[in-house]
GROMACS .gro file of N, CA and C in nm:
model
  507
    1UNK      N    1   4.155  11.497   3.245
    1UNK     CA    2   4.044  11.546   3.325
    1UNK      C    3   3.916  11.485   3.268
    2UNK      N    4   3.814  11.440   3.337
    2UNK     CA    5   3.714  11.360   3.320
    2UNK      C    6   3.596  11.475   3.256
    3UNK      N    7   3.506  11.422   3.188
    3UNK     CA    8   3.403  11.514   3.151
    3UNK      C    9   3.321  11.553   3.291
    4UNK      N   10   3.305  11.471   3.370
    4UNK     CA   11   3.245  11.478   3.474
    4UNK      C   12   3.339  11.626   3.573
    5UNK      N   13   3.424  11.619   3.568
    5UNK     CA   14   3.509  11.751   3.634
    5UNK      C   15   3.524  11.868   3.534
    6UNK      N   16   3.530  11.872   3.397
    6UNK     CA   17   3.491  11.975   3.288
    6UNK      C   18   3.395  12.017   3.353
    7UNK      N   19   3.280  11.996   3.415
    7UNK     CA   20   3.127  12.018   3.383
    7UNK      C   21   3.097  12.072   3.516
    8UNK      N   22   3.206  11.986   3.618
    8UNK     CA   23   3.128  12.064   3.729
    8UNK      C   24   3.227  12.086   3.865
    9UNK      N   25   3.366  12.056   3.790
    9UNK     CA   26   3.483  12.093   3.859
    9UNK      C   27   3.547  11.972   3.974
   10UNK      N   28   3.669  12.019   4.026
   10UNK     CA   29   3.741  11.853   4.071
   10UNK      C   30   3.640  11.885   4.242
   11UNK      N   31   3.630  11.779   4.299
   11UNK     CA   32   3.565  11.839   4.449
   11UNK      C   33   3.639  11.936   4.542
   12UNK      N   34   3.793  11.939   4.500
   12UNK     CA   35   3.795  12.094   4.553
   12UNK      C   36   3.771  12.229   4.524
   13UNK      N   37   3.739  12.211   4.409
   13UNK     CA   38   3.689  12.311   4.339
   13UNK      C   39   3.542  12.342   4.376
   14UNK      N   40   3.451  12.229   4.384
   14UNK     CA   41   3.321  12.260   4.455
   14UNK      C   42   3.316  12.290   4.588
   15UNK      N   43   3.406  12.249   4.696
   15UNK     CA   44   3.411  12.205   4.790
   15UNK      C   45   3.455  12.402   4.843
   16UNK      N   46   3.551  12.463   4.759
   16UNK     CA   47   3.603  12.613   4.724
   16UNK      C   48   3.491  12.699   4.702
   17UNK      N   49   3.403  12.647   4.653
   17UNK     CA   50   3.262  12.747   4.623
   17UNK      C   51   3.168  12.741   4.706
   18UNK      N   52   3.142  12.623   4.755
   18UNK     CA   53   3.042  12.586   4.876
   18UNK      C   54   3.084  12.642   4.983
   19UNK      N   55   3.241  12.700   5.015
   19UNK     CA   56   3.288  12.767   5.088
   19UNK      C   57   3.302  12.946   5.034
   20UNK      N   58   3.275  12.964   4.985
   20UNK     CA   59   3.279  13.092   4.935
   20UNK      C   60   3.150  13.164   4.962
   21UNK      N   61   3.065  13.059   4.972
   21UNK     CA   62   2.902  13.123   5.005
   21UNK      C   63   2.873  13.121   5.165
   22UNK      N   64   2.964  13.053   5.205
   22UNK     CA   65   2.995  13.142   5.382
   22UNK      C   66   3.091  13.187   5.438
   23UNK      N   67   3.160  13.236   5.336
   23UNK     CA   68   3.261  13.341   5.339
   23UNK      C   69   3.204  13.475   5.330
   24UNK      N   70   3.133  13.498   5.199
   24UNK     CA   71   3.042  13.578   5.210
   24UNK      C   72   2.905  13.661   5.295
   25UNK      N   73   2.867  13.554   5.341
   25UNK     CA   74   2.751  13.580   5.440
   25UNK      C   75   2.862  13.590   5.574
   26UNK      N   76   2.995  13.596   5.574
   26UNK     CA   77   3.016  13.632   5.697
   26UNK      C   78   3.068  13.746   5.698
   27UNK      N   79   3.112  13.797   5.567
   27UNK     CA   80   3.140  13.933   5.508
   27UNK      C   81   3.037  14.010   5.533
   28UNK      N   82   2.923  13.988   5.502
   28UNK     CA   83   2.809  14.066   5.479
   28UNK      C   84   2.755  14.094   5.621
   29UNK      N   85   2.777  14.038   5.743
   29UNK     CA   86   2.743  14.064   5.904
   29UNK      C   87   2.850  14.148   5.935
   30UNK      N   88   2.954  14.181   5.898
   30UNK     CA   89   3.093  14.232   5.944
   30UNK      C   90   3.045  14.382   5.987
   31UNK      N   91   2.944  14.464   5.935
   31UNK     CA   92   2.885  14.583   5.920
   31UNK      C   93   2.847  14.574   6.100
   32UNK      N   94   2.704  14.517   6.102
   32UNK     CA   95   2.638  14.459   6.193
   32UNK      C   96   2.757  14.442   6.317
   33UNK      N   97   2.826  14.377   6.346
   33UNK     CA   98   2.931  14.333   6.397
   33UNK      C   99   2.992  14.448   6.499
   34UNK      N  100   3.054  14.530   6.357
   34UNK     CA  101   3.121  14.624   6.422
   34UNK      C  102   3.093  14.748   6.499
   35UNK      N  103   2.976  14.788   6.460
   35UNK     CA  104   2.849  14.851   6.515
   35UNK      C  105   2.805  14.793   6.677
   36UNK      N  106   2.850  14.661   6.703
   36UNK     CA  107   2.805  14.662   6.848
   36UNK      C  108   2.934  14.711   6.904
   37UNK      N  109   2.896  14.751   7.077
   37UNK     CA  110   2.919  14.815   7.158
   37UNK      C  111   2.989  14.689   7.236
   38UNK      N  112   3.130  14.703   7.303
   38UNK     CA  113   3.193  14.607   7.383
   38UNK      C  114   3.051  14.495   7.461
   39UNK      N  115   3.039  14.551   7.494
   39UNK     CA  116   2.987  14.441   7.598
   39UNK      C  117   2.841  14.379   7.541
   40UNK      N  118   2.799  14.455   7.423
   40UNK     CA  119   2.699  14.348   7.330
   40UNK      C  120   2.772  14.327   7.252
   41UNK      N  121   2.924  14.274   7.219
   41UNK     CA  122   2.952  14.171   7.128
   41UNK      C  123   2.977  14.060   7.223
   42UNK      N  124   3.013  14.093   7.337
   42UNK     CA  125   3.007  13.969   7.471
   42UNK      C  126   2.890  13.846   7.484
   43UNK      N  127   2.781  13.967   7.461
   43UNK     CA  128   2.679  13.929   7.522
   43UNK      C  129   2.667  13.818   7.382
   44UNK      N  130   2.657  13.846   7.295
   44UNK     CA  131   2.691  13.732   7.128
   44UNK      C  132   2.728  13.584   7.220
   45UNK      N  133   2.802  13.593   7.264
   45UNK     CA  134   2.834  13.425   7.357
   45UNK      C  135   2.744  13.420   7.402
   46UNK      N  136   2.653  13.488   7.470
   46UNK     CA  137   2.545  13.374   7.542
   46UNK      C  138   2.444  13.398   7.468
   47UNK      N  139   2.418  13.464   7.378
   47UNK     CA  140   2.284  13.408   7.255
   47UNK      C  141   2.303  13.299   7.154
   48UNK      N  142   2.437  13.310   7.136
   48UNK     CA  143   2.494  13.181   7.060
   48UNK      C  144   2.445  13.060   7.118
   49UNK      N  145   2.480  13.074   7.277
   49UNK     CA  146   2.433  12.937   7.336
   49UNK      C  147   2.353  12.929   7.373
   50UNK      N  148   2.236  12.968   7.377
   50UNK     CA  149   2.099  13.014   7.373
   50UNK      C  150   2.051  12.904   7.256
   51UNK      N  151   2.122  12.970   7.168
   51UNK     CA  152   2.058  12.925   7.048
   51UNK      C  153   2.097  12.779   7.005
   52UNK      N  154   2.230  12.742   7.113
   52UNK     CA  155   2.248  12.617   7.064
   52UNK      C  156   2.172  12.506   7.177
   53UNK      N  157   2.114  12.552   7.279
   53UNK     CA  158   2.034  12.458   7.373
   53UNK      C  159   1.898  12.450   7.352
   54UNK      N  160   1.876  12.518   7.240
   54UNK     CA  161   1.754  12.498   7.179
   54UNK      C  162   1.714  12.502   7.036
   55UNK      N  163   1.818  12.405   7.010
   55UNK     CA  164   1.790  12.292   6.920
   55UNK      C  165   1.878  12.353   6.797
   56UNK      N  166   1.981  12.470   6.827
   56UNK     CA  167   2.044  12.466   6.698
   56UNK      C  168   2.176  12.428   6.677
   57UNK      N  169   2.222  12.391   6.545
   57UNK     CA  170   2.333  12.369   6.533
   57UNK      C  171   2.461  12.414   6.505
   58UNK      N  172   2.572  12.394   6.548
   58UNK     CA  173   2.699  12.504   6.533
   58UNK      C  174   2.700  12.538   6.401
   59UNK      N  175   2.655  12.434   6.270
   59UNK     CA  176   2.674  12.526   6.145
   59UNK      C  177   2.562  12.656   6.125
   60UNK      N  178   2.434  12.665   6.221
   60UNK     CA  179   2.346  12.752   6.191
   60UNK      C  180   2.406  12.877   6.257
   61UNK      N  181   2.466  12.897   6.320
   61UNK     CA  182   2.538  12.998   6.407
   61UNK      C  183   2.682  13.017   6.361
   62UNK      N  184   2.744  12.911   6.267
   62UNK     CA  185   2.913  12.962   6.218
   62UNK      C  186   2.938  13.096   6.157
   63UNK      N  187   2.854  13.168   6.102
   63UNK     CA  188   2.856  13.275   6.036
   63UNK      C  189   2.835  13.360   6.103
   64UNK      N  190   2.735  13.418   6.235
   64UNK     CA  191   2.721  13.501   6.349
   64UNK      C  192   2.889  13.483   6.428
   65UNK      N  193   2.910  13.383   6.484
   65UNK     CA  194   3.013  13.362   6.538
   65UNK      C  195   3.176  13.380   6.501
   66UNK      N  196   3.184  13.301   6.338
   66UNK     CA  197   3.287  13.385   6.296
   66UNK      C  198   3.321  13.500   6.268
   67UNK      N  199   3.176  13.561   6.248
   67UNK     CA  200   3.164  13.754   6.245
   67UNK      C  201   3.204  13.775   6.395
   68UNK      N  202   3.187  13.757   6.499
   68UNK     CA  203   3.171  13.813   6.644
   68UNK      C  204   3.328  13.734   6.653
   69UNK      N  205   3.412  13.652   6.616
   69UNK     CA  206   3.571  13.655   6.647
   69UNK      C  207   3.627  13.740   6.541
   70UNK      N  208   3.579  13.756   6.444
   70UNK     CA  209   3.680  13.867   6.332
   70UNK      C  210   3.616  13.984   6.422
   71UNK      N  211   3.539  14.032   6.466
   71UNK     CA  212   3.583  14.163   6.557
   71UNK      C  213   3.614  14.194   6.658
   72UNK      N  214   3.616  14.088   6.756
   72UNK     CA  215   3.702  14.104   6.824
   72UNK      C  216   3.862  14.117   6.817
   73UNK      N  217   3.909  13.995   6.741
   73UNK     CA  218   4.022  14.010   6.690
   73UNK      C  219   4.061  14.207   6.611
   74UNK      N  220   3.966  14.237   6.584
   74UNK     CA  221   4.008  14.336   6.557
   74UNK      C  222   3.982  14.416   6.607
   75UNK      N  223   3.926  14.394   6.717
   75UNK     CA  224   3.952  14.564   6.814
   75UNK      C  225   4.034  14.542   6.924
   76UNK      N  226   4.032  14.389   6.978
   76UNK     CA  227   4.157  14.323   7.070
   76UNK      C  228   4.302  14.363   7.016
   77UNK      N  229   4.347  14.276   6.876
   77UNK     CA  230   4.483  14.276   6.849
   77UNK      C  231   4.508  14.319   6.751
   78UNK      N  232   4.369  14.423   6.712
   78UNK     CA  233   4.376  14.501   6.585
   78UNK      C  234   4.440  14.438   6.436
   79UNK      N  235   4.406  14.315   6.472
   79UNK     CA  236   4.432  14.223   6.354
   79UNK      C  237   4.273  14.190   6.280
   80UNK      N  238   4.252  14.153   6.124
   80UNK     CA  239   4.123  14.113   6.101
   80UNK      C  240   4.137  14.003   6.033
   81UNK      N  241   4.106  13.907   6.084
   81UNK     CA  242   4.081  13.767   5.980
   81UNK      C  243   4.040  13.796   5.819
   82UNK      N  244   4.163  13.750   5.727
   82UNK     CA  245   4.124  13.793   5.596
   82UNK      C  246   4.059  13.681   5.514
   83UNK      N  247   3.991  13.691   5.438
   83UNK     CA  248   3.901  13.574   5.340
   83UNK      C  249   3.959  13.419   5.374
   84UNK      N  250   4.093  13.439   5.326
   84UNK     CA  251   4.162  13.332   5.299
   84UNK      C  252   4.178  13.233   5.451
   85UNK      N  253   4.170  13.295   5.542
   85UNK     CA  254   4.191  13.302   5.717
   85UNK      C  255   4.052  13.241   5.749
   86UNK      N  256   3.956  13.322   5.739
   86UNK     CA  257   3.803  13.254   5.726
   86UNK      C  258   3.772  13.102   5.671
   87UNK      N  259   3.838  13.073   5.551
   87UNK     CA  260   3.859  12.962   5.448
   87UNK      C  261   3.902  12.837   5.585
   88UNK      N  262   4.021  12.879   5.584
   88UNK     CA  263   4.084  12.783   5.674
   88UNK      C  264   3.978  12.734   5.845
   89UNK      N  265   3.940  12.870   5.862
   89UNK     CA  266   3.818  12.813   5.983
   89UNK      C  267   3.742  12.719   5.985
   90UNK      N  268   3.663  12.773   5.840
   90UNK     CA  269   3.579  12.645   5.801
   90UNK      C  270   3.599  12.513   5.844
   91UNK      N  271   3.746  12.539   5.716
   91UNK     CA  272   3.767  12.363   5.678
   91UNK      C  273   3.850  12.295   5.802
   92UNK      N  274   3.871  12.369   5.893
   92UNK     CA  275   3.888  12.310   6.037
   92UNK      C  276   3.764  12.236   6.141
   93UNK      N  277   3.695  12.345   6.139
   93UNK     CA  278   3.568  12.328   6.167
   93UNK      C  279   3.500  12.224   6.162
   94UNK      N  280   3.534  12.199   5.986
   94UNK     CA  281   3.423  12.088   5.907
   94UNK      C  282   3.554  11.966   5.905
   95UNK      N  283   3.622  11.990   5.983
   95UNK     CA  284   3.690  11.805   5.984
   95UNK      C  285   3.821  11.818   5.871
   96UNK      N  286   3.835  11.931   5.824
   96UNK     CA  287   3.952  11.936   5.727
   96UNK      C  288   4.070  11.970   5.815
   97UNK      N  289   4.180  11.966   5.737
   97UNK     CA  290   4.305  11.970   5.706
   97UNK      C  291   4.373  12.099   5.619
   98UNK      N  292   4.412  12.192   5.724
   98UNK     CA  293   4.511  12.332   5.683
   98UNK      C  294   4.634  12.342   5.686
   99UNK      N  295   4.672  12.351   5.550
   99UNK     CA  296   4.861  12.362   5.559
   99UNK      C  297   4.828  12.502   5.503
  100UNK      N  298   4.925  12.575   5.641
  100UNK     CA  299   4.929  12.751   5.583
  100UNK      C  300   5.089  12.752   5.640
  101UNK      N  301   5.185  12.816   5.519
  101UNK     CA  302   5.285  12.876   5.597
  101UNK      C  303   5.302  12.950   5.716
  102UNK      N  304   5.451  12.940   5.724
  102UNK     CA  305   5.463  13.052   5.842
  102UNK      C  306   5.449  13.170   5.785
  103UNK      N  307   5.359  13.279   5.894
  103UNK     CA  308   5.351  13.382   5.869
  103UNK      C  309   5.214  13.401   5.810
  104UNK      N  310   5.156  13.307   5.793
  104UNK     CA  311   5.015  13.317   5.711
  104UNK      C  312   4.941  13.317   5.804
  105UNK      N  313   4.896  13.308   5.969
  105UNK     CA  314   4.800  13.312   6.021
  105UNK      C  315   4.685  13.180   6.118
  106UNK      N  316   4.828  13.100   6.086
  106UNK     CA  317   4.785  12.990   6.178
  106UNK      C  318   4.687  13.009   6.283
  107UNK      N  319   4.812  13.114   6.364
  107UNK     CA  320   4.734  13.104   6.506
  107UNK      C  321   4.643  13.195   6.531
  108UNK      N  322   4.587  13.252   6.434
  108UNK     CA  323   4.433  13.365   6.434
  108UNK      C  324   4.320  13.291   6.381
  109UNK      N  325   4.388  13.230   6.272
  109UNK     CA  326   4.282  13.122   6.180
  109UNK      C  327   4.227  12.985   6.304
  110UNK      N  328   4.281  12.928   6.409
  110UNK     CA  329   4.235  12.853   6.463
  110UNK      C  330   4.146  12.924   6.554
  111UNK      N  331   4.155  13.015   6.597
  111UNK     CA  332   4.039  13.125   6.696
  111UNK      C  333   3.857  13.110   6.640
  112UNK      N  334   3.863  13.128   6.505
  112UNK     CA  335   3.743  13.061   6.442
  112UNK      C  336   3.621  12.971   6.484
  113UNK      N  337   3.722  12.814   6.471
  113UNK     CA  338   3.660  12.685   6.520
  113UNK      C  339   3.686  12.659   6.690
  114UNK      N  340   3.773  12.749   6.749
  114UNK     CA  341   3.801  12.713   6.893
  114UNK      C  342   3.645  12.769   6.950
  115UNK      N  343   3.625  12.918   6.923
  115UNK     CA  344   3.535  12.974   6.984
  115UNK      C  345   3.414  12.915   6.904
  116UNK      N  346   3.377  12.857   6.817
  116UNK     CA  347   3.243  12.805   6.753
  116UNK      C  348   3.242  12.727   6.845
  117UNK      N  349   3.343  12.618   6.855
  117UNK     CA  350   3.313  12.509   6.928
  117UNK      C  351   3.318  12.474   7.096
  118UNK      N  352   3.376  12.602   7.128
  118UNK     CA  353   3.387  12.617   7.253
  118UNK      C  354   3.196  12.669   7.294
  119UNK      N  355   3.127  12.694   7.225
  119UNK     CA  356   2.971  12.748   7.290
  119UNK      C  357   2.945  12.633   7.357
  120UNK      N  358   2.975  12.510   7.297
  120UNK     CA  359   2.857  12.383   7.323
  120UNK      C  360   2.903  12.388   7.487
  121UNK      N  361   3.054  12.407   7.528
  121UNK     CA  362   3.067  12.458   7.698
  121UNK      C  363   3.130  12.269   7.699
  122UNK      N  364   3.178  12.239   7.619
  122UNK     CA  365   3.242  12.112   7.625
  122UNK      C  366   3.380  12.109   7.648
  123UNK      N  367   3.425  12.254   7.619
  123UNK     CA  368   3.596  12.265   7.602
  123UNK      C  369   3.657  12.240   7.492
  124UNK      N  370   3.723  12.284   7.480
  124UNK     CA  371   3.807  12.301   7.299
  124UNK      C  372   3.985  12.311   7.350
  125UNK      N  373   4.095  12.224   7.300
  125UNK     CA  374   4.229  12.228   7.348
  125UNK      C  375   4.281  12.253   7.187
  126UNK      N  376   4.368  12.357   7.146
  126UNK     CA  377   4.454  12.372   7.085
  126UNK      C  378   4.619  12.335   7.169
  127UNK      N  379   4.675  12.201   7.037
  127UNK     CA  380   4.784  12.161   7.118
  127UNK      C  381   4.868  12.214   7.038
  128UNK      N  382   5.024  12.265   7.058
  128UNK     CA  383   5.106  12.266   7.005
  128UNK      C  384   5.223  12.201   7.142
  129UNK      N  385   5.315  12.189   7.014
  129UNK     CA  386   5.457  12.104   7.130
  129UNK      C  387   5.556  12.179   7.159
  130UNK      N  388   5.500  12.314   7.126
  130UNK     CA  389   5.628  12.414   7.194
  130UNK      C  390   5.570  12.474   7.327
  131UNK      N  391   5.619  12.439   7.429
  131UNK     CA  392   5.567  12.529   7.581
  131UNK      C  393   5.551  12.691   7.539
  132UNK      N  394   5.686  12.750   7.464
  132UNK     CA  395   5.700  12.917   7.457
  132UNK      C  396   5.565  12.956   7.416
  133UNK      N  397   5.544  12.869   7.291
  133UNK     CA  398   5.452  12.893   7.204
  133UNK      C  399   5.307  12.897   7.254
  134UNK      N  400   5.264  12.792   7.343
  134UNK     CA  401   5.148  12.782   7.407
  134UNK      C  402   5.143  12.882   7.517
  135UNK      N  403   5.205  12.923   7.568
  135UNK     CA  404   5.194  13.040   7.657
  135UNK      C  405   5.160  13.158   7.583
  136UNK      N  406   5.277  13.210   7.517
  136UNK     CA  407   5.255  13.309   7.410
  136UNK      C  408   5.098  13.316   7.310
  137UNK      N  409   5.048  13.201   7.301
  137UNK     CA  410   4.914  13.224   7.221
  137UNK      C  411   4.805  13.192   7.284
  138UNK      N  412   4.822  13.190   7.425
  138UNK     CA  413   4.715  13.179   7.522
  138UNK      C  414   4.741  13.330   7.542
  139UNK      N  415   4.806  13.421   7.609
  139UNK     CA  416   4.766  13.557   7.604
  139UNK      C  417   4.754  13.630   7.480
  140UNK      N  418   4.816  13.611   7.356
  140UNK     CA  419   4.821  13.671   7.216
  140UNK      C  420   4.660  13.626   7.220
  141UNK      N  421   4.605  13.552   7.157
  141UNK     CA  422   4.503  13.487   7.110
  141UNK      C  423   4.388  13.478   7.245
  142UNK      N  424   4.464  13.497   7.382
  142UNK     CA  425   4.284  13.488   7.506
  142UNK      C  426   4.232  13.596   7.462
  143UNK      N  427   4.289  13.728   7.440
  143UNK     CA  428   4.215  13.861   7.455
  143UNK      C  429   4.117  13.857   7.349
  144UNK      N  430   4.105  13.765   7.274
  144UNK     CA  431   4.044  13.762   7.173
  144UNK      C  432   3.892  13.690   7.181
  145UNK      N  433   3.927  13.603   7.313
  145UNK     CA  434   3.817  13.469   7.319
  145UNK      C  435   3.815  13.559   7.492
  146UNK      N  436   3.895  13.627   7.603
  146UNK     CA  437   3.794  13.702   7.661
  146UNK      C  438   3.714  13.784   7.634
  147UNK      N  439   3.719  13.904   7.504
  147UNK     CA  440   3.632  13.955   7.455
  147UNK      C  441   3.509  13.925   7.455
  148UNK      N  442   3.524  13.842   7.417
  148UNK     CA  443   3.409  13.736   7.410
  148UNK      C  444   3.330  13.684   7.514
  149UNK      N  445   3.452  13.696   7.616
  149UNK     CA  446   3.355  13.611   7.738
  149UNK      C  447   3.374  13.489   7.784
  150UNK      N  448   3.450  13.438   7.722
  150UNK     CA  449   3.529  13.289   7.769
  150UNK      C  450   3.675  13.275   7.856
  151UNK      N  451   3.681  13.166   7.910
  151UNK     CA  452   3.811  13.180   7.967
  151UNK      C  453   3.896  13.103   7.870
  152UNK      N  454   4.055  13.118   7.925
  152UNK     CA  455   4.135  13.046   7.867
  152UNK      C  456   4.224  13.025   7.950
  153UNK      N  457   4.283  12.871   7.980
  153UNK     CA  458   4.409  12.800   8.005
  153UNK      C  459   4.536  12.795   7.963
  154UNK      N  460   4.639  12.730   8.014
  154UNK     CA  461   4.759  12.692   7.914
  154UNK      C  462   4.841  12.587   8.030
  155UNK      N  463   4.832  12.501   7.948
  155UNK     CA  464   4.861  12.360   8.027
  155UNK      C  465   5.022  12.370   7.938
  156UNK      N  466   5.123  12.340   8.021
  156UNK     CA  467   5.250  12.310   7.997
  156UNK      C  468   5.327  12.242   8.062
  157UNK      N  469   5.434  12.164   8.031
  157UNK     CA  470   5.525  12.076   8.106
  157UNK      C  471   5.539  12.088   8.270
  158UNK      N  472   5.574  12.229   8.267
  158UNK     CA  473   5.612  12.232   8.424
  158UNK      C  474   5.537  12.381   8.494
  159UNK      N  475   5.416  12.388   8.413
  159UNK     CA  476   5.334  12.455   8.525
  159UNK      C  477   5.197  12.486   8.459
  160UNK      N  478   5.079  12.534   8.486
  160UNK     CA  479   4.997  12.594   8.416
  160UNK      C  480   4.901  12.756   8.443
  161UNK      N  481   4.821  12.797   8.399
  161UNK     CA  482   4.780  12.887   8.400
  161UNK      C  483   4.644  12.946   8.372
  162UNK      N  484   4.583  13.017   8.438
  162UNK     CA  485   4.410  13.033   8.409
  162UNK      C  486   4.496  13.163   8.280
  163UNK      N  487   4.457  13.244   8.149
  163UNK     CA  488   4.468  13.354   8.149
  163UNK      C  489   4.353  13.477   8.185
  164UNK      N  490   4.418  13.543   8.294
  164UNK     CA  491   4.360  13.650   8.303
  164UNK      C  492   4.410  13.780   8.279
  165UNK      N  493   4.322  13.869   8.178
  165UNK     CA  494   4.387  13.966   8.119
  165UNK      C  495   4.472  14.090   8.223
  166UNK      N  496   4.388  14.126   8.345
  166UNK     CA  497   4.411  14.187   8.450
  166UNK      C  498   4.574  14.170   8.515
  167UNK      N  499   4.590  14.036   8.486
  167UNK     CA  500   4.735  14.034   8.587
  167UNK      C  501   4.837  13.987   8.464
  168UNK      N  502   4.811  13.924   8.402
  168UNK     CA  503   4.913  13.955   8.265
  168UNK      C  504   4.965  14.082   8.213
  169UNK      N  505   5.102  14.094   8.196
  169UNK     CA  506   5.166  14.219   8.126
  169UNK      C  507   5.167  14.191   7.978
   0.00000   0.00000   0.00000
């Protein structure tokens, strides 16, 4: 190990802390968060984009936004994005690369960067190559991003689908 990494750690190690300080600040809105009322955590989507057509940027809003999908997720599928889940948003977000086992939260952890990046109103596609699977996490995972106020699709081999929560069982 180099003196230079003694002193100030390998870059994932910095790269782990620089992420820990908006892990935190998204901890610290979670209060705030849960305190709104259905339809003002909705309303969170269109101040987000408010805020991004005038002049701000998705990292100035990642921390409002990943607070406003960890509660939905948890009053939708009564699931809550845990630290480690947050982690992985990020480094999706920011152009990284997530290997999480099965069972660890794949498909909650991508809800994160879909809905950050879905404000700009450009569209955001999560692909996987299983049809079951893409169906299944277009209604598992829409109620989470209609909460919110967005729609969701599911494009598959031999048919597709708007999801709407109303006519889904």
């Amino acid at each position: 190990m180099s003196i230079f990494n003694k002193m100030f750690g390998s870059s994932e190690e910095r790269l782990l802390r620089k992420f820990a300080a908006d892990i935190r600040a998204i901890n610290e809105k979670e209060a705030e968060f849960t305190a709104l009322a259905p339809e003002a955590l909705r309303v969170k989507t269109d101040e987000f984009r408010t805020k991004l057509r005038t002049g701000a940027a998705l990292d100035d809003i990642l921390h409002d936004a990943f607070a406003a999908v960890r509660e939905a997720a948890r009053r939708t599928l009564k699931q809550r994005h845990y630290d480690v889940q947050i982690l992985g948003g990020i480094a999706l977000h920011r152009g990284g690369i997530v290997e999480m086992r099965t069972g660890e939260g794949k498909t909650l952890v991508a809800t994160l960067p879909a809905y950050l990046n879905a404000l700009v109103g450009k569209g955001v596609h999560i692909v996987t190559v299983n049809d079951y699977l893409a169906r299944r996490d277009t209604v598992w995972m829409g109620q989470i991003y209609h909460a919110l106020g967005l729609s969701v699709g599911c494009i598959r081999h031999d048919a597709s689908f708007l999801y709407d929560p109303a006519h889904i069982a």
